[in-house]
Short mmCIF file of C-alpha atoms in Angstrom, two decimals:
data_model
loop_
_atom_site.label_atom_id
_atom_site.label_comp_id
_atom_site.label_asym_id
_atom_site.label_seq_id
_atom_site.Cartn_x
_atom_site.Cartn_y
_atom_site.Cartn_z
CA ALA A 1188 0.00 0.00 0.00
CA GLY A 1189 2.89 2.34 0.78
CA CYS A 1190 4.43 1.85 -2.64
CA GLU A 1191 1.14 2.61 -4.36
CA LYS A 1192 0.99 5.99 -2.66
CA GLU A 1193 4.57 6.87 -3.52
CA PRO A 1194 4.47 10.37 -5.08
CA SER A 1195 6.58 9.59 -8.13
CA SER A 1196 3.65 10.85 -10.12
CA TYR A 1197 3.00 13.73 -12.38
CA MET A 1198 3.24 16.85 -10.23
CA TRP A 1199 6.32 17.92 -12.17
CA ILE A 1200 4.17 18.26 -15.30
CA TYR A 1201 2.17 21.06 -13.67
CA ILE A 1202 5.39 22.82 -12.71
CA LEU A 1203 6.70 22.40 -16.26
CA LEU A 1204 3.54 23.83 -17.81
CA GLY A 1205 3.52 26.69 -15.33
CA ASN A 1206 7.10 27.62 -16.18
CA MET A 1207 6.31 27.43 -19.88
CA LEU A 1208 3.39 29.83 -19.48
CA ARG A 1209 5.52 32.12 -17.35
CA GLY A 1210 8.24 32.11 -19.99
CA ILE A 1211 5.75 32.97 -22.72
CA GLY A 1212 4.47 35.88 -20.65
CA GLU A 1213 7.94 37.18 -19.85
CA THR A 1214 9.26 36.94 -23.40
CA PRO A 1215 7.93 40.29 -24.74
CA ILE A 1216 9.07 42.20 -21.64
CA THR A 1217 12.82 41.65 -21.89
CA PRO A 1218 13.75 41.84 -25.59
CA LEU A 1219 10.96 44.16 -26.69
CA GLY A 1220 10.22 46.21 -23.58
CA ILE A 1221 13.81 47.06 -22.71
CA SER A 1222 14.63 47.78 -26.36
CA TYR A 1223 11.61 50.10 -26.43
CA LEU A 1224 12.98 51.97 -23.42
CA ASP A 1225 16.37 52.34 -25.04
CA ASP A 1226 14.85 53.60 -28.30
CA PHE A 1227 12.44 56.22 -26.97
CA ALA A 1228 13.93 57.38 -23.67
CA LYS A 1229 16.76 59.86 -23.29
CA GLU A 1230 20.10 58.13 -23.50
CA GLU A 1231 21.19 59.32 -20.06
CA ASP A 1232 17.92 58.08 -18.50
CA VAL A 1233 18.00 54.55 -19.93
CA PRO A 1234 20.23 53.06 -17.17
CA VAL A 1235 17.84 54.33 -14.50
CA TYR A 1236 14.78 52.95 -16.29
CA VAL A 1237 16.45 49.56 -16.82
CA ALA A 1238 17.54 49.54 -13.18
CA CYS A 1239 13.99 50.36 -12.05
CA LEU A 1240 12.60 47.53 -14.17
CA HIS A 1241 15.03 44.99 -12.73
CA THR A 1242 14.60 46.33 -9.20
CA ILE A 1243 10.83 45.94 -9.34
CA ALA A 1244 11.32 42.46 -10.80
CA MET A 1245 13.20 41.53 -7.61
CA LEU A 1246 10.13 42.25 -5.48
CA GLY A 1247 8.44 39.08 -6.73
CA PRO A 1248 11.17 36.66 -5.58
CA MET A 1249 11.54 38.60 -2.33
CA PHE A 1250 7.88 38.21 -1.38
CA GLY A 1251 7.96 34.68 -2.80
CA PHE A 1252 10.64 33.64 -0.32
CA LEU A 1253 8.76 35.34 2.51
CA LEU A 1254 5.56 33.54 1.52
CA GLY A 1255 7.52 30.32 1.14
CA SER A 1256 8.74 30.62 4.72
CA LEU A 1257 5.12 30.65 5.88
CA CYS A 1258 4.12 27.77 3.62
CA ALA A 1259 7.07 25.72 4.91
CA LYS A 1260 5.41 25.68 8.33
CA LEU A 1261 2.29 24.03 6.89
CA TYR A 1262 2.53 20.28 6.50
CA VAL A 1263 0.37 19.78 3.41
CA ASP A 1264 1.17 17.02 0.90
CA ILE A 1265 -1.79 17.11 -1.47
CA GLY A 1266 -3.02 13.64 -2.35
CA PHE A 1267 -1.20 11.93 0.49
CA VAL A 1268 -2.40 13.80 3.59
CA ASP A 1269 -6.02 14.07 4.68
CA LEU A 1270 -6.47 17.82 5.02
CA GLY A 1271 -9.70 17.64 6.95
CA LYS A 1272 -12.06 20.52 7.61
CA GLN A 1273 -9.60 22.51 9.70
CA ASN A 1274 -6.70 22.54 7.24
CA GLY A 1275 -8.60 22.19 3.99
CA GLY A 1276 -8.88 25.93 3.50
CA LYS A 1277 -5.16 26.63 3.74
CA PRO A 1278 -4.26 25.59 0.19
CA LEU A 1279 -7.29 27.51 -1.05
CA VAL A 1280 -5.90 30.68 0.51
CA PHE A 1281 -2.73 30.22 -1.54
CA PHE A 1282 -4.64 29.85 -4.81
CA LYS A 1283 -6.86 32.83 -3.99
CA ASN A 1284 -3.78 34.96 -3.39
CA LEU A 1285 -2.29 33.65 -6.63
CA ILE A 1286 -5.38 34.70 -8.57
CA PHE A 1287 -5.31 38.09 -6.86
CA ALA A 1288 -1.65 38.60 -7.82
CA PHE A 1289 -2.42 37.56 -11.40
CA ARG A 1290 -5.20 40.12 -11.56
CA CYS A 1291 -2.95 42.83 -10.12
CA SER A 1292 -0.37 42.13 -12.80
CA HIS A 1293 -2.94 43.16 -15.42
CA VAL A 1294 -3.83 46.49 -13.80
CA ASN A 1295 -1.21 48.36 -15.79
CA GLU A 1296 -2.47 46.75 -18.98
CA ASP A 1297 -6.01 47.83 -18.20
CA GLN A 1298 -4.88 51.38 -17.48
CA TYR A 1299 -2.88 51.44 -20.69
CA ASP A 1300 -5.94 50.36 -22.65
CA LEU A 1301 -7.96 53.25 -21.21
CA HIS A 1302 -5.46 55.74 -22.65
CA LEU A 1303 -5.44 54.33 -26.16
CA ASP A 1304 -6.62 56.74 -28.81
CA ASN A 1305 -9.56 55.78 -30.98
CA TRP A 1306 -7.40 55.32 -34.03
CA GLU A 1307 -5.16 52.93 -32.13
CA LYS A 1308 -8.17 50.85 -31.10
CA ASP A 1309 -9.44 50.82 -34.68
CA PHE A 1310 -6.01 49.72 -35.85
CA ALA A 1311 -5.99 46.90 -33.30
CA LEU A 1312 -9.43 45.71 -34.41
CA SER A 1313 -8.43 45.91 -38.06
CA PHE A 1314 -5.29 43.92 -37.35
CA ILE A 1315 -7.38 41.17 -35.76
CA ASP A 1316 -9.67 41.08 -38.79
CA TYR A 1317 -6.86 40.95 -41.34
CA SER A 1318 -4.79 38.49 -39.33
CA THR A 1319 -7.06 35.67 -40.48
CA VAL A 1320 -5.96 36.48 -44.03
CA ILE A 1321 -2.31 37.28 -43.35
CA MET A 1322 -1.42 34.37 -41.08
CA PRO A 1323 -1.88 31.62 -43.71
CA CYS A 1324 0.53 33.49 -45.96
CA ILE A 1325 3.27 33.33 -43.36
CA PHE A 1326 3.67 29.63 -43.99
CA GLN A 1327 4.05 30.17 -47.73
CA SER A 1328 7.56 30.00 -49.14
CA GLN A 1329 7.62 33.62 -50.37
CA LEU A 1330 7.50 34.86 -46.75
CA ILE A 1331 9.13 32.15 -44.67
CA TYR A 1332 12.36 31.78 -46.65
CA PRO A 1333 13.29 35.50 -46.71
CA PHE A 1334 12.52 35.64 -43.01
CA LEU A 1335 14.85 32.74 -42.22
CA SER A 1336 17.55 34.25 -44.42
CA ASP A 1337 17.32 37.63 -42.70
CA PHE A 1338 17.24 35.99 -39.28
CA TYR A 1339 20.37 33.97 -40.06
CA THR A 1340 22.16 37.09 -41.28
CA SER A 1341 21.20 39.07 -38.18
CA LEU A 1342 22.15 36.20 -35.87
CA LYS A 1343 25.52 35.90 -37.57
CA LYS A 1344 26.17 39.62 -37.13
CA VAL A 1345 25.32 39.47 -33.43
CA LEU A 1346 27.44 36.41 -32.66
CA SER A 1347 30.37 37.69 -34.71
CA ASN A 1348 30.49 40.77 -32.49
CA ARG A 1349 33.49 39.94 -30.29
CA MET A 1350 32.51 42.23 -27.45
CA TYR A 1351 28.96 40.89 -27.32
CA PHE A 1352 30.17 37.28 -27.52
CA THR A 1353 32.65 37.86 -24.68
CA PHE A 1354 29.93 39.51 -22.62
CA LEU A 1355 27.66 36.53 -23.33
CA CYS A 1356 30.25 33.99 -22.14
CA CYS A 1357 31.09 35.96 -18.98
CA SER A 1358 27.41 36.42 -18.18
CA LEU A 1359 26.81 32.70 -18.69
CA LEU A 1360 29.45 31.83 -16.08
CA GLN A 1361 28.14 34.46 -13.68
CA PHE A 1362 24.51 33.50 -14.09
CA SER A 1363 25.27 29.80 -13.72
CA SER A 1364 26.99 30.38 -10.39
CA PHE A 1365 24.21 32.72 -9.27
CA ILE A 1366 21.45 30.23 -10.15
CA GLY A 1367 23.25 27.33 -8.51
CA PHE A 1368 23.97 29.36 -5.40
CA LEU A 1369 20.45 30.71 -5.04
CA THR A 1370 18.82 27.34 -5.71
CA TYR A 1371 20.65 25.55 -2.91
CA LYS A 1372 21.13 28.45 -0.54
CA PRO A 1373 18.25 27.42 1.77
CA LYS A 1374 19.62 23.86 1.94
CA TYR A 1375 23.10 25.24 2.67
CA MET A 1376 21.78 27.32 5.55
CA GLU A 1377 19.94 24.29 6.93
CA GLN A 1378 22.85 21.87 6.71
CA GLN A 1379 25.70 24.22 7.55
CA TYR A 1380 24.15 26.33 10.31
CA GLY A 1381 21.24 24.21 11.50
CA GLN A 1382 18.54 26.68 10.43
CA SER A 1383 15.01 25.53 9.70
CA THR A 1384 13.57 25.56 6.18
CA SER A 1385 11.10 28.27 7.14
CA LYS A 1386 13.74 30.51 8.68
CA SER A 1387 16.13 30.01 5.76
CA ASN A 1388 13.56 31.17 3.21
CA PHE A 1389 12.54 34.06 5.43
CA LEU A 1390 16.11 35.30 5.81
CA ILE A 1391 16.77 35.06 2.07
CA GLY A 1392 13.71 37.18 1.35
CA LEU A 1393 14.55 39.65 4.11
CA THR A 1394 18.34 40.00 3.97
CA SER A 1395 19.68 38.67 0.64
CA LEU A 1396 17.34 40.03 -2.03
CA PRO A 1397 16.73 43.62 -0.79
CA PRO A 1398 20.46 44.52 -0.99
CA VAL A 1399 20.49 43.14 -4.53
CA SER A 1400 17.53 45.35 -5.46
CA ILE A 1401 19.20 48.41 -3.95
CA GLY A 1402 22.47 47.60 -5.72
CA ILE A 1403 20.77 47.30 -9.11
CA PHE A 1404 19.04 50.66 -8.68
CA LEU A 1405 22.15 52.47 -7.43
CA GLY A 1406 24.14 51.03 -10.32
CA GLY A 1407 21.73 52.69 -12.74
CA LEU A 1408 21.98 56.00 -10.89
CA ILE A 1409 25.78 55.90 -10.98
CA ILE A 1410 25.80 55.31 -14.73
CA LYS A 1411 23.41 58.22 -15.24
CA LYS A 1412 25.19 60.66 -12.94
CA TYR A 1413 28.70 60.13 -14.26
CA LYS A 1414 27.60 59.42 -17.85
CA THR A 1415 30.07 56.58 -18.16
CA SER A 1416 31.13 55.31 -21.55
CA ILE A 1417 31.02 51.67 -22.57
CA ILE A 1418 34.65 51.27 -21.47
CA GLY A 1419 33.89 52.89 -18.11
CA ALA A 1420 30.84 50.70 -17.60
CA THR A 1421 32.91 47.61 -18.42
CA LYS A 1422 35.59 48.54 -15.89
CA PHE A 1423 33.01 49.32 -13.22
CA ALA A 1424 31.14 46.04 -13.78
CA PHE A 1425 34.39 44.04 -13.69
CA ILE A 1426 35.58 45.69 -10.46
CA MET A 1427 32.25 45.11 -8.72
CA SER A 1428 32.09 41.47 -9.82
CA PHE A 1429 35.68 40.85 -8.72
CA LEU A 1430 35.00 42.51 -5.37
CA ALA A 1431 31.80 40.48 -4.86
CA TYR A 1432 33.52 37.16 -5.55
CA THR A 1433 36.48 38.10 -3.36
CA ILE A 1434 34.16 38.84 -0.45
CA ALA A 1435 32.23 35.62 -1.12
CA LEU A 1436 35.45 33.61 -0.70
CA SER A 1437 35.33 34.40 3.01
CA HIS A 1438 32.49 31.85 3.26
CA PHE A 1439 35.18 29.21 3.59
CA PHE A 1440 36.17 30.68 6.95
CA VAL A 1441 32.73 31.00 8.55
CA GLY A 1442 31.51 27.43 8.24
CA CYS A 1443 30.39 25.17 11.06
CA GLU A 1444 31.52 21.69 11.97
CA ASN A 1445 29.55 18.59 11.05
CA HIS A 1446 26.57 17.50 13.09
CA VAL A 1447 27.81 15.17 15.81
CA VAL A 1448 25.91 12.05 14.75
CA ALA A 1449 26.90 8.80 16.44
CA GLY A 1450 28.14 6.28 13.90
CA MET A 1451 28.25 8.87 11.09
CA THR A 1452 30.57 11.75 11.99
CA VAL A 1453 31.66 10.61 15.46
CA SER A 1454 31.90 7.28 17.19
CA TYR A 1455 29.45 6.22 19.88
CA GLU A 1456 32.07 7.41 22.37
CA GLY A 1457 32.01 10.90 20.80
CA LYS A 1458 35.37 10.70 18.99
CA PRO A 1459 35.62 11.97 15.37
CA ILE A 1460 35.81 9.26 12.72
CA PRO A 1461 36.74 9.48 9.02
CA TYR A 1462 34.01 9.73 6.44
CA HIS A 1463 34.59 6.24 5.03
CA GLU A 1464 34.57 4.56 8.42
CA ASN A 1465 31.05 5.47 9.51
CA ALA A 1466 29.21 2.56 11.11
CA ILE A 1467 25.82 3.11 12.70
CA PHE A 1468 25.85 -0.20 14.58
CA SER A 1469 27.65 -0.69 17.86
CA GLU A 1470 27.74 -3.07 20.81
CA CYS A 1471 25.26 -0.89 22.70
CA ASN A 1472 22.53 -1.45 20.05
CA SER A 1473 23.50 -4.86 18.73
CA ASP A 1474 20.55 -6.55 20.45
CA CYS A 1475 17.95 -4.05 19.20
CA LYS A 1476 17.73 -5.32 15.58
CA CYS A 1477 17.45 -1.79 14.19
CA ALA A 1478 16.88 -0.90 10.54
CA SER A 1479 19.89 0.75 8.90
CA ASN A 1480 17.96 2.78 6.33
CA VAL A 1481 15.81 4.73 8.81
CA TRP A 1482 16.43 8.40 9.55
CA ASP A 1483 14.47 9.51 12.59
CA PRO A 1484 17.13 11.34 14.63
CA VAL A 1485 17.03 11.85 18.37
CA CYS A 1486 19.16 14.11 20.52
CA GLY A 1487 20.72 12.46 23.55
CA ASP A 1488 21.31 14.21 26.84
CA ASN A 1489 25.02 13.79 26.21
CA GLY A 1490 24.85 16.14 23.20
CA LEU A 1491 25.16 13.42 20.55
CA THR A 1492 22.64 12.92 17.78
CA TYR A 1493 21.61 9.33 17.04
CA VAL A 1494 20.18 8.13 13.72
CA SER A 1495 17.11 6.74 15.49
CA ALA A 1496 15.89 5.98 18.98
CA CYS A 1497 16.46 2.30 18.27
CA LEU A 1498 20.11 2.90 17.35
CA ALA A 1499 20.46 4.93 20.54
CA GLY A 1500 19.48 1.77 22.41
CA CYS A 1501 16.38 3.34 23.97
CA LYS A 1502 14.01 0.87 25.59
CA ALA A 1503 11.12 3.06 26.77
CA SER A 1504 9.31 6.25 25.78
CA VAL A 1505 6.78 8.66 27.24
CA GLY A 1506 4.57 11.26 25.57
CA HIS A 1507 3.62 11.45 21.92
CA GLY A 1508 4.34 13.53 18.84
CA LYS A 1509 7.00 16.20 19.16
CA ASN A 1510 6.96 15.88 22.93
CA MET A 1511 7.99 12.22 22.97
CA VAL A 1512 10.97 11.46 25.23
CA PHE A 1513 12.95 8.20 25.13
CA HIS A 1514 14.48 6.67 28.26
CA ASN A 1515 16.91 3.93 29.24
CA CYS A 1516 19.09 4.49 26.17
CA SER A 1517 22.04 2.13 26.44
CA CYS A 1518 24.23 3.94 23.88
CA ILE A 1519 23.96 7.20 25.82
CA ALA A 1520 24.95 5.37 28.98
CA ALA A 1521 27.91 3.80 27.17
CA SER A 1522 29.37 7.14 26.02
CA ASN A 1523 32.54 8.24 27.78
CA SER A 1524 32.42 10.50 30.84
CA TRP A 1525 28.62 10.74 30.85
CA THR A 1526 26.87 10.44 34.20
CA GLY A 1527 23.57 12.21 33.50
CA ASN A 1528 20.19 10.94 32.36
CA ASN A 1529 20.13 8.29 29.65
CA SER A 1530 17.26 9.89 27.72
CA ALA A 1531 16.78 11.45 24.29
CA THR A 1532 14.34 13.78 22.55
CA LEU A 1533 13.17 13.87 18.94
CA GLY A 1534 15.23 15.81 16.41
CA GLN A 1535 18.90 16.57 15.88
CA CYS A 1536 20.90 18.29 18.58
CA PRO A 1537 21.27 22.03 17.94
CA LYS A 1538 24.50 23.53 16.67
CA SER A 1539 26.93 25.14 19.08
CA GLU A 1540 26.84 28.79 20.14
CA ASP A 1541 29.94 29.42 18.05
CA CYS A 1542 28.04 28.23 14.97
CA SER A 1543 25.26 30.73 15.69
CA ASN A 1544 27.83 33.53 15.74
CA LYS A 1545 29.30 32.33 12.45
CA PHE A 1546 25.84 32.40 10.91
CA ILE A 1547 25.66 36.13 11.70
CA TYR A 1548 28.98 36.64 9.88
CA TYR A 1549 27.66 34.57 6.98
CA THR A 1550 24.59 36.79 6.71
CA VAL A 1551 26.70 39.96 6.72
CA ILE A 1552 28.95 38.56 4.00
CA GLN A 1553 25.88 37.69 1.94
CA VAL A 1554 24.51 41.21 2.20
CA ILE A 1555 27.79 42.89 1.21
CA SER A 1556 28.70 40.51 -1.62
CA GLY A 1557 25.16 40.56 -3.03
CA PHE A 1558 25.12 44.36 -2.99
CA CYS A 1559 28.49 44.60 -4.77
CA TYR A 1560 27.45 42.01 -7.33
CA ALA A 1561 24.20 43.85 -8.11
CA LEU A 1562 25.93 47.23 -8.22
CA GLY A 1563 27.69 46.17 -11.40
CA GLY A 1564 24.61 44.50 -12.86
CA THR A 1565 23.05 47.51 -14.58
CA PRO A 1566 26.36 48.76 -16.09
CA ALA A 1567 26.99 45.26 -17.43
CA TYR A 1568 23.51 45.16 -18.91
CA MET A 1569 24.07 48.50 -20.66
CA ILE A 1570 27.18 47.09 -22.34
CA MET A 1571 24.92 44.79 -24.32
CA PHE A 1572 22.95 47.75 -25.72
CA ARG A 1573 25.97 49.79 -26.69
CA CYS A 1574 28.09 47.09 -28.34
CA VAL A 1575 25.56 46.03 -31.01
CA GLN A 1576 23.91 47.88 -33.85
CA PRO A 1577 20.62 49.61 -32.94
CA GLU A 1578 18.54 47.43 -35.25
CA LEU A 1579 19.97 44.29 -33.59
CA LYS A 1580 19.26 45.24 -29.99
CA SER A 1581 16.06 43.23 -29.68
CA LEU A 1582 17.74 40.14 -31.11
CA ALA A 1583 20.77 40.62 -28.85
CA VAL A 1584 18.64 40.92 -25.72
CA GLY A 1585 16.43 38.00 -26.74
CA LEU A 1586 19.45 35.81 -27.48
CA TYR A 1587 20.98 36.79 -24.14
CA THR A 1588 17.77 35.85 -22.30
CA LEU A 1589 17.49 32.54 -24.17
CA ILE A 1590 21.08 31.50 -23.46
CA MET A 1591 20.95 32.52 -19.81
CA ARG A 1592 17.82 30.48 -19.19
CA ALA A 1593 18.62 27.51 -21.42
CA LEU A 1594 22.33 27.07 -20.69
CA ALA A 1595 22.44 28.44 -17.13
CA GLY A 1596 18.96 28.31 -15.64
CA ILE A 1597 18.31 24.67 -16.61
CA PRO A 1598 21.62 22.77 -16.28
CA ALA A 1599 23.14 24.75 -13.38
CA PRO A 1600 20.83 23.33 -10.67
CA VAL A 1601 21.40 19.85 -12.12
CA TYR A 1602 25.19 19.75 -11.94
CA PHE A 1603 25.31 21.77 -8.72
CA GLY A 1604 22.88 19.27 -7.21
CA ALA A 1605 24.97 16.34 -8.47
CA LEU A 1606 28.07 17.80 -6.81
CA ILE A 1607 26.19 18.41 -3.57
CA ASP A 1608 24.93 14.82 -3.57
CA LYS A 1609 28.56 13.67 -3.55
CA THR A 1610 28.86 15.10 -0.01
CA CYS A 1611 25.93 13.10 1.38
CA LEU A 1612 26.66 10.99 4.46
CA LYS A 1613 23.21 9.51 5.05
CA TRP A 1614 20.58 8.80 2.42
CA GLY A 1615 16.94 8.37 3.27
CA SER A 1616 14.77 5.68 1.73
CA THR A 1617 11.29 5.59 0.25
CA SER A 1618 8.54 3.27 1.43
CA CYS A 1619 9.46 0.98 -1.48
CA GLY A 1620 13.07 0.70 -0.35
CA GLN A 1621 14.51 3.00 -3.01
CA ARG A 1622 16.96 5.79 -2.28
CA GLY A 1623 15.26 8.96 -1.11
CA ALA A 1624 16.51 12.41 -0.16
CA CYS A 1625 19.81 13.04 1.59
CA ARG A 1626 19.39 13.42 5.35
CA LEU A 1627 22.90 14.38 6.41
CA TYR A 1628 25.73 16.11 4.54
CA ASP A 1629 29.42 16.44 5.20
CA SER A 1630 29.55 20.14 6.10
CA ASP A 1631 33.22 20.60 5.22
CA ALA A 1632 32.86 19.02 1.77
CA TYR A 1633 29.58 20.87 1.17
CA ARG A 1634 31.22 24.21 1.93
#
């Protein structure tokens, strides 16, 4: 019965379709909208307008992470958990808010429609009428072949531009690292510093993204105020990126030690053991006949985390749910220099006080490096406009967006995730006995 309810199903299809629709909706904004700004706005005002557009675009992810921190506190697995009357309305609230946000996104379109002149409306209606006649002709050879020929010529001109091609390659490396870092940042905060999923998402939305938004906007103001040339913008963007990555290197010095898990990172006596010598069974639990693929950690009174209450050698328990306490744990009694209670509580033992202090340093580093990185974002974006011919700007921006999303946005989380999986110490298992999610990482290798 457990295998039949295994959620290997088709939820990913809904996510795929949603991302496809989102991509279709975003497509006109970047290549056409930004090119429109560059064509009709004053040249000195374009950096500010582009910065404003990107700054406002950061508000969505910021509120998304904040909302995600609230949703992470709700245990709702649709199709596998009986919501009941009390919790059944919670997912509906999410969808109602989603519909409300979708409607708000169309307010500016509605306002724009109110200001259309009559001749513009007549033109739009006429275009709809004639489109039924024009569209079939598009597929005829006299239109499609010249279009492909012109597109190939324009694409060749854009890619043969050395400055644009160099900018494209550098942006691809930058964006790949940014996507990989942002995708697994909540997991990193959980595994490295012992933060909860909810708190990790909340802190990203509150401390990481706002400095990026401010940096993008200030970068546009700097370009406008000092009227920097394309060479000046290139130097400024390079210096800011170099400074951001230099500051980010200090992450290596503010990491925490591994979780002290008996049989995984330390022995049952509390002594560190090498990664390849982990053994979750010991003499103290040899008579318990415990399962080796279970991950239900308990925190012993001696400060050691055990993979499960069974592997801790616990023989009795009181309470239920989160308040359950296990007693008479033989492995806790067997640990060196421990004379206290032989009991354990559910969950991993918290990180040390020193780790909490390092998490503060980590947050400060994130704020500063993110701000410096974003400060050079708008100048770098303006390089793309100035290094190509005016009639090729839309194609250049569209090609940039396509490559960033196809070659960075899609594969980066895959190979970053594969590298992170190499640092896993303890894999979970599904109800069918297959390998599940990683439960414990090697913090040093992860960092």
